[in-house]
Amino acid sequence: MENMMELTNTYIAKTYNRTPVQLVRGEGSLVYDTDGKRYIDLGTGIAVNIFGIADPAWIQAVTAQLSCLQHTSNLYYSAPAARLAQMLCQRTGMERVFFSNSGAEANECAIKTARRRAYLTYGDTSHSTIITLKGSFHGRTITTLSATGQDSFHTEFGPFTPGFVYAQPGDTEELRRLADSQGCCAVMLETIQGEGGIHVLDGAYLQAVWQLCRERDMLLIVDEVQTGNGRCGKLYSYMHHDIAPDIVTTAKGLGGGLPIGATLLGSRCADVLTPGSHGSTFGGNPVAAAGAVSILNRIDDTLLAGVLHREGLIRKALADVPGIVEITGRGLMLGIRCEKPAGEIVARAAQQGVLALTAKDKIRLLPALNIPEELLLEALEILKKEIAK
């Protein structure tokens, strides 16, 4: 491992603070390092490996497509992308899908769609502003950084893309004031702010945002990059709140381990994008799409009920643990605020064989949606001991 650490530190851009662990193989919710040490994975590559490591159905789908055609451009038809788009539309009520390679790219597409719709409606850019929420996170491109409602991201990479204003989550009056004064084309939000600290938006507020968008002819864009694909106990987390977004963006768990992003377009904007207005070389890649079809096929009611059941196990196991201040989130996207720094607890847990994450000042849990209960409880026992130390 020392050689790999040296090579990494020498040749890879230093954009990550890496845990001194080199993972080499895994199965399900267990991963192993170069020394054969076993870890229970509660992070899944940041909500990506939703059926765990070396998932047999995903491997079969990916390798079958890989042996036929690994890539073709979007100048031709591709069966895996077409099937995946059909499945996404049929299960959400959306009408069209644009495929890309990441959550940031999916959000870029959503932003472009909202602004082009406004331009086609008004004939100019007078209604190009998009409202996002303070504490939000929408990606690391210049424009999605601009959309992100955290001042800490708006420092060293300027000038940033104009046309974004930020509202306090839960404040419907501020939202209405911004909508009336800025010339807005959309509101963009996460129902649970992931990188913002696993902050859950109130259902009544989400209803109010949706109604305001209808009143002002704005699009509602819901960022489901982290919350989606079964993570929160519904196929997409907005489905908990009886709202109908105009655009839904997703990525991470949809690919099961390969890069894919998807922007789902509803009836109000299904035909906004036309030939030449947007594109992606690798978007809808046949191998990634085939893997995503196998993932989406298995996100059913039984799996989703299991997600909520495991949430209950976690909350019960951590109830009354000394040192825990609060638990936020939904399903298997949970944040644990402790009296001690989250980073220190996560580092100690890794030494004891449990891999977790952080989000702001919280421990972040994003395990596989089908993690065996006995492994989950074993990991929680280790976390409890480290939190209480």
XYZ file of C-alpha atoms in Angstrom:
389
model
C 0.000 0.000 0.000
C 2.870 2.380 0.727
C 3.853 2.326 -2.950
C 0.307 3.154 -4.003
C 0.129 5.979 -1.469
C 3.398 7.363 -2.796
C 2.230 7.132 -6.419
C -1.094 8.740 -5.531
C 0.491 11.589 -3.614
C 3.008 12.145 -6.412
C 0.840 11.944 -9.502
C -2.808 12.558 -8.592
C -4.102 16.071 -7.936
C -4.377 16.605 -4.190
C -8.100 17.333 -4.046
C -8.978 14.716 -1.408
C -7.937 14.025 2.162
C -7.654 10.262 1.849
C -8.045 7.716 4.635
C -4.869 5.573 4.707
C -6.697 2.490 3.418
C -6.292 0.877 -0.002
C -9.350 -1.195 -0.807
C -8.721 -4.028 -3.265
C -11.817 -6.214 -3.290
C -15.226 -6.710 -1.755
C -18.498 -8.548 -1.753
C -21.809 -7.009 -0.805
C -21.293 -4.701 2.171
C -17.840 -6.039 3.030
C -14.608 -4.656 1.572
C -10.995 -5.675 2.170
C -7.686 -3.827 2.080
C -4.242 -4.923 0.894
C -3.598 -6.682 4.211
C -6.856 -8.599 4.047
C -8.439 -6.501 6.787
C -12.236 -6.570 6.662
C -14.405 -3.435 6.711
C -18.176 -2.992 6.843
C -19.028 -0.409 4.205
C -21.518 2.248 5.337
C -20.567 4.706 2.587
C -20.984 2.750 -0.696
C -18.700 5.056 -2.647
C -20.856 8.012 -1.505
C -24.274 6.491 -2.259
C -23.193 4.753 -5.479
C -22.921 0.994 -4.858
C -26.535 0.639 -3.748
C -26.490 -3.164 -4.058
C -22.991 -3.444 -2.627
C -19.710 -4.581 -4.138
C -19.534 -7.150 -6.978
C -23.310 -7.293 -7.342
C -23.900 -10.389 -9.541
C -26.909 -9.071 -11.508
C -25.149 -5.784 -12.266
C -21.950 -7.583 -13.314
C -23.903 -9.837 -15.648
C -25.712 -6.916 -17.291
C -22.548 -4.847 -17.679
C -20.359 -7.658 -19.033
C -23.047 -8.852 -21.461
C -23.251 -5.348 -22.956
C -19.476 -4.911 -22.834
C -19.007 -7.980 -25.009
C -21.395 -6.525 -27.622
C -20.724 -2.788 -27.857
C -18.957 -0.645 -25.276
C -19.720 2.733 -26.840
C -21.443 4.405 -29.738
C -22.218 8.059 -30.227
C -25.673 9.552 -29.775
C -25.867 9.938 -33.554
C -27.220 6.375 -33.518
C -29.880 4.502 -31.547
C -28.938 2.533 -28.435
C -31.235 -0.067 -26.879
C -29.914 0.146 -23.259
C -30.385 3.939 -23.112
C -33.850 3.695 -24.672
C -34.960 1.019 -22.198
C -33.580 2.976 -19.254
C -35.312 6.177 -20.352
C -38.603 4.310 -20.751
C -38.312 2.825 -17.259
C -37.507 6.181 -15.678
C -40.418 7.909 -17.399
C -42.925 5.170 -16.654
C -42.004 5.102 -12.963
C -42.036 8.879 -12.464
C -44.591 10.252 -14.908
C -41.904 12.315 -16.636
C -41.815 12.451 -20.440
C -38.196 12.554 -21.630
C -34.687 11.941 -20.288
C -31.306 13.442 -21.116
C -28.369 11.224 -20.139
C -24.988 12.502 -18.981
C -22.156 11.223 -16.785
C -22.597 12.731 -13.327
C -24.885 14.590 -10.986
C -23.241 17.922 -11.759
C -23.837 17.401 -15.479
C -27.453 16.396 -14.836
C -27.910 19.645 -12.905
C -26.217 21.651 -15.671
C -28.778 20.210 -18.095
C -31.620 21.155 -15.758
C -30.338 24.729 -15.505
C -29.954 25.017 -19.280
C -33.439 23.603 -19.825
C -35.064 26.050 -17.416
C -33.286 29.041 -18.946
C -33.969 27.986 -22.538
C -37.654 27.512 -21.747
C -37.747 31.038 -20.310
C -35.933 32.435 -23.343
C -38.339 30.723 -25.732
C -41.274 32.053 -23.690
C -40.179 35.677 -23.273
C -37.817 36.122 -26.213
C -34.982 37.374 -24.020
C -33.088 36.600 -20.788
C -35.315 38.695 -18.527
C -36.504 35.577 -16.642
C -33.233 33.646 -16.392
C -32.726 33.740 -12.603
C -32.948 30.484 -10.648
C -33.711 30.361 -6.925
C -31.743 27.800 -4.928
C -31.609 27.271 -1.173
C -28.998 28.223 1.367
C -27.142 25.107 2.471
C -27.684 23.373 -0.881
C -25.092 21.583 -2.984
C -25.524 20.989 -6.719
C -22.068 20.150 -8.080
C -18.519 21.337 -8.707
C -18.633 22.846 -12.186
C -18.549 26.633 -12.222
C -22.290 26.895 -12.854
C -23.364 24.234 -10.352
C -21.022 25.789 -7.791
C -22.814 29.058 -8.495
C -26.125 27.293 -7.905
C -24.852 25.869 -4.613
C -26.156 27.942 -1.719
C -23.034 27.906 0.453
C -20.741 30.928 0.645
C -17.709 28.706 1.280
C -17.914 27.499 -2.327
C -18.080 31.022 -3.757
C -14.535 32.173 -3.116
C -11.537 31.102 -5.197
C -12.977 30.163 -8.593
C -14.635 33.379 -9.695
C -16.080 34.919 -11.668
C -19.078 32.719 -11.019
C -22.043 32.221 -13.302
C -24.628 34.945 -12.597
C -28.345 34.383 -12.350
C -28.753 32.608 -9.008
C -30.342 33.901 -5.798
C -30.542 32.006 -2.525
C -33.499 31.552 -0.167
C -33.525 30.342 3.412
C -35.073 26.846 3.574
C -38.500 26.980 5.172
C -39.042 30.706 4.574
C -41.900 30.870 2.073
C -42.166 34.656 2.291
C -38.549 35.142 1.244
C -39.077 32.690 -1.599
C -42.139 34.615 -2.777
C -40.289 37.934 -2.552
C -37.405 36.623 -4.649
C -39.776 35.117 -7.202
C -41.606 38.435 -7.576
C -38.539 40.662 -7.762
C -35.888 38.768 -9.704
C -37.469 37.524 -12.934
C -37.161 33.836 -12.143
C -37.548 30.767 -14.333
C -37.127 28.009 -11.719
C -36.596 26.908 -8.146
C -33.947 24.224 -7.646
C -33.704 22.254 -4.399
C -32.860 19.000 -2.632
C -35.586 17.554 -0.406
C -32.749 16.515 1.925
C -29.637 18.648 1.726
C -26.878 16.044 1.624
C -23.552 17.867 1.555
C -25.295 20.615 3.519
C -25.466 18.344 6.572
C -28.359 15.893 5.979
C -30.876 18.683 6.508
C -34.454 17.537 5.822
C -36.797 20.074 4.244
C -40.263 20.305 5.740
C -43.048 18.734 3.682
C -45.343 21.749 4.042
C -42.556 23.995 2.736
C -42.039 21.739 -0.284
C -45.755 21.926 -1.001
C -45.602 25.722 -0.796
C -42.637 25.850 -3.198
C -44.468 23.647 -5.679
C -47.594 25.794 -5.529
C -45.578 28.988 -5.975
C -43.867 27.543 -9.052
C -47.266 26.826 -10.555
C -48.546 30.316 -9.752
C -45.494 32.074 -11.226
C -44.945 29.739 -14.224
C -41.579 28.676 -12.833
C -40.172 25.171 -13.106
C -39.544 23.116 -9.976
C -36.220 21.277 -10.257
C -35.574 18.570 -7.648
C -31.971 17.419 -7.284
C -32.130 13.695 -6.472
C -28.461 12.961 -7.100
C -27.911 11.618 -3.594
C -31.466 11.138 -2.307
C -32.735 9.188 -5.291
C -32.849 5.608 -6.537
C -34.383 4.150 -3.392
C -32.015 5.795 -0.932
C -34.785 7.466 1.103
C -37.415 4.719 0.971
C -39.119 5.851 -2.241
C -37.781 5.596 -5.777
C -37.183 9.367 -5.522
C -37.429 11.298 -2.297
C -39.892 13.916 -3.600
C -42.446 11.075 -3.757
C -42.800 11.327 0.028
C -44.379 14.780 -0.356
C -47.132 14.589 -3.004
C -45.476 17.078 -5.339
C -44.808 16.807 -9.074
C -41.483 18.360 -10.103
C -40.948 19.587 -13.655
C -37.349 18.356 -13.729
C -35.675 15.651 -11.645
C -31.921 15.108 -11.724
C -30.228 11.935 -10.577
C -26.920 10.052 -10.748
C -24.858 8.156 -8.095
C -26.840 5.009 -7.246
C -28.501 4.797 -10.662
C -25.296 3.523 -12.239
C -24.443 1.011 -9.538
C -20.753 1.867 -9.888
C -20.414 3.243 -13.424
C -20.732 6.967 -14.217
C -24.190 8.038 -15.338
C -26.392 11.067 -14.833
C -29.989 11.581 -15.884
C -32.165 14.671 -16.226
C -35.858 13.743 -16.252
C -38.078 16.264 -18.032
C -41.796 16.712 -17.345
C -44.529 17.878 -19.685
C -43.844 21.605 -19.226
C -40.313 21.298 -20.588
C -40.146 17.926 -22.385
C -39.509 19.511 -25.788
C -37.323 22.456 -24.775
C -34.072 20.735 -25.768
C -33.689 20.329 -29.524
C -30.883 19.035 -31.787
C -27.742 21.060 -31.178
C -28.985 22.744 -27.983
C -27.301 20.240 -25.667
C -25.231 17.071 -25.874
C -22.826 14.635 -24.248
C -20.255 12.329 -25.848
C -20.599 9.619 -23.231
C -24.185 10.341 -22.125
C -26.283 7.185 -22.302
C -23.196 4.998 -22.756
C -24.503 1.468 -23.503
C -22.502 -0.241 -20.746
C -23.446 2.280 -18.054
C -27.077 2.255 -19.198
C -27.244 -1.550 -19.177
C -25.986 -1.560 -15.604
C -28.525 1.091 -14.643
C -31.368 -0.968 -16.150
C -30.385 -3.866 -13.882
C -30.326 -1.524 -10.876
C -33.671 0.120 -11.576
C -35.331 -3.244 -12.259
C -34.654 -4.262 -8.656
C -35.768 -1.110 -6.838
C -39.207 -2.453 -5.986
C -41.647 -2.146 -3.102
C -39.960 -4.940 -1.157
C -36.560 -3.279 -1.377
C -37.986 0.126 -0.437
C -39.776 -1.342 2.589
C -36.449 -2.869 3.601
C -34.776 0.529 3.402
C -37.278 2.026 5.845
C -36.998 -1.050 8.088
C -33.217 -0.615 8.257
C -33.665 3.062 9.081
C -35.729 1.932 12.062
C -32.977 -0.465 13.134
C -30.396 2.306 13.004
C -32.492 4.771 14.969
C -33.324 2.137 17.582
C -29.711 1.030 17.944
C -28.476 4.607 18.386
C -31.253 5.784 20.672
C -29.951 7.090 24.016
C -26.283 6.591 23.065
C -24.197 9.025 25.144
C -22.632 11.672 22.939
C -25.284 11.710 20.203
C -27.082 15.048 19.878
C -29.481 14.270 17.004
C -30.110 11.988 14.042
C -31.428 13.508 10.809
C -32.319 12.176 7.378
C -34.584 9.511 5.982
C -34.221 5.918 4.897
C -30.565 5.011 4.473
C -29.365 8.589 4.173
C -28.805 9.548 7.785
C -26.707 12.110 9.626
C -25.569 11.767 13.241
C -24.561 14.898 15.108
C -22.331 14.128 18.094
C -20.799 16.105 20.898
C -17.356 15.206 19.539
C -16.084 16.006 16.018
C -17.560 13.708 13.401
C -14.278 13.390 11.520
C -12.473 12.013 14.552
C -15.170 9.412 15.172
C -15.204 8.315 11.516
C -11.403 7.963 11.529
C -11.477 5.796 14.663
C -14.325 3.712 13.253
C -12.242 2.995 10.147
C -9.465 1.660 12.378
C -12.048 -0.664 13.929
C -13.323 -1.898 10.565
C -16.278 0.389 9.763
C -16.232 2.852 6.860
C -18.562 5.829 7.280
C -18.604 9.392 5.931
C -19.109 12.923 7.157
C -21.384 15.779 6.072
C -20.663 19.133 7.698
C -20.597 18.356 11.440
C -22.334 14.965 11.192
C -21.422 11.352 10.664
C -23.081 10.367 7.393
C -24.421 6.852 6.806
C -25.118 5.733 3.215
C -24.997 1.917 3.344
C -26.106 -0.435 0.592
C -29.879 -0.602 0.388
C -29.735 -4.379 0.912
C -27.063 -4.459 3.628
C -27.612 -7.587 5.759
C -29.116 -6.680 9.103
C -26.460 -8.560 11.081
C -23.664 -6.565 9.391
C -25.538 -3.314 9.938
C -25.994 -4.037 13.636
C -22.353 -5.095 13.979
C -21.229 -1.825 12.425
C -23.556 0.176 14.656
C -22.107 -1.446 17.774
C -18.653 -0.294 16.717
C -19.911 3.201 15.959
C -21.660 3.391 19.327
C -18.432 2.558 21.158
C -16.455 5.147 19.213
C -19.106 7.833 19.745
C -19.245 7.138 23.480
C -15.466 7.180 23.983
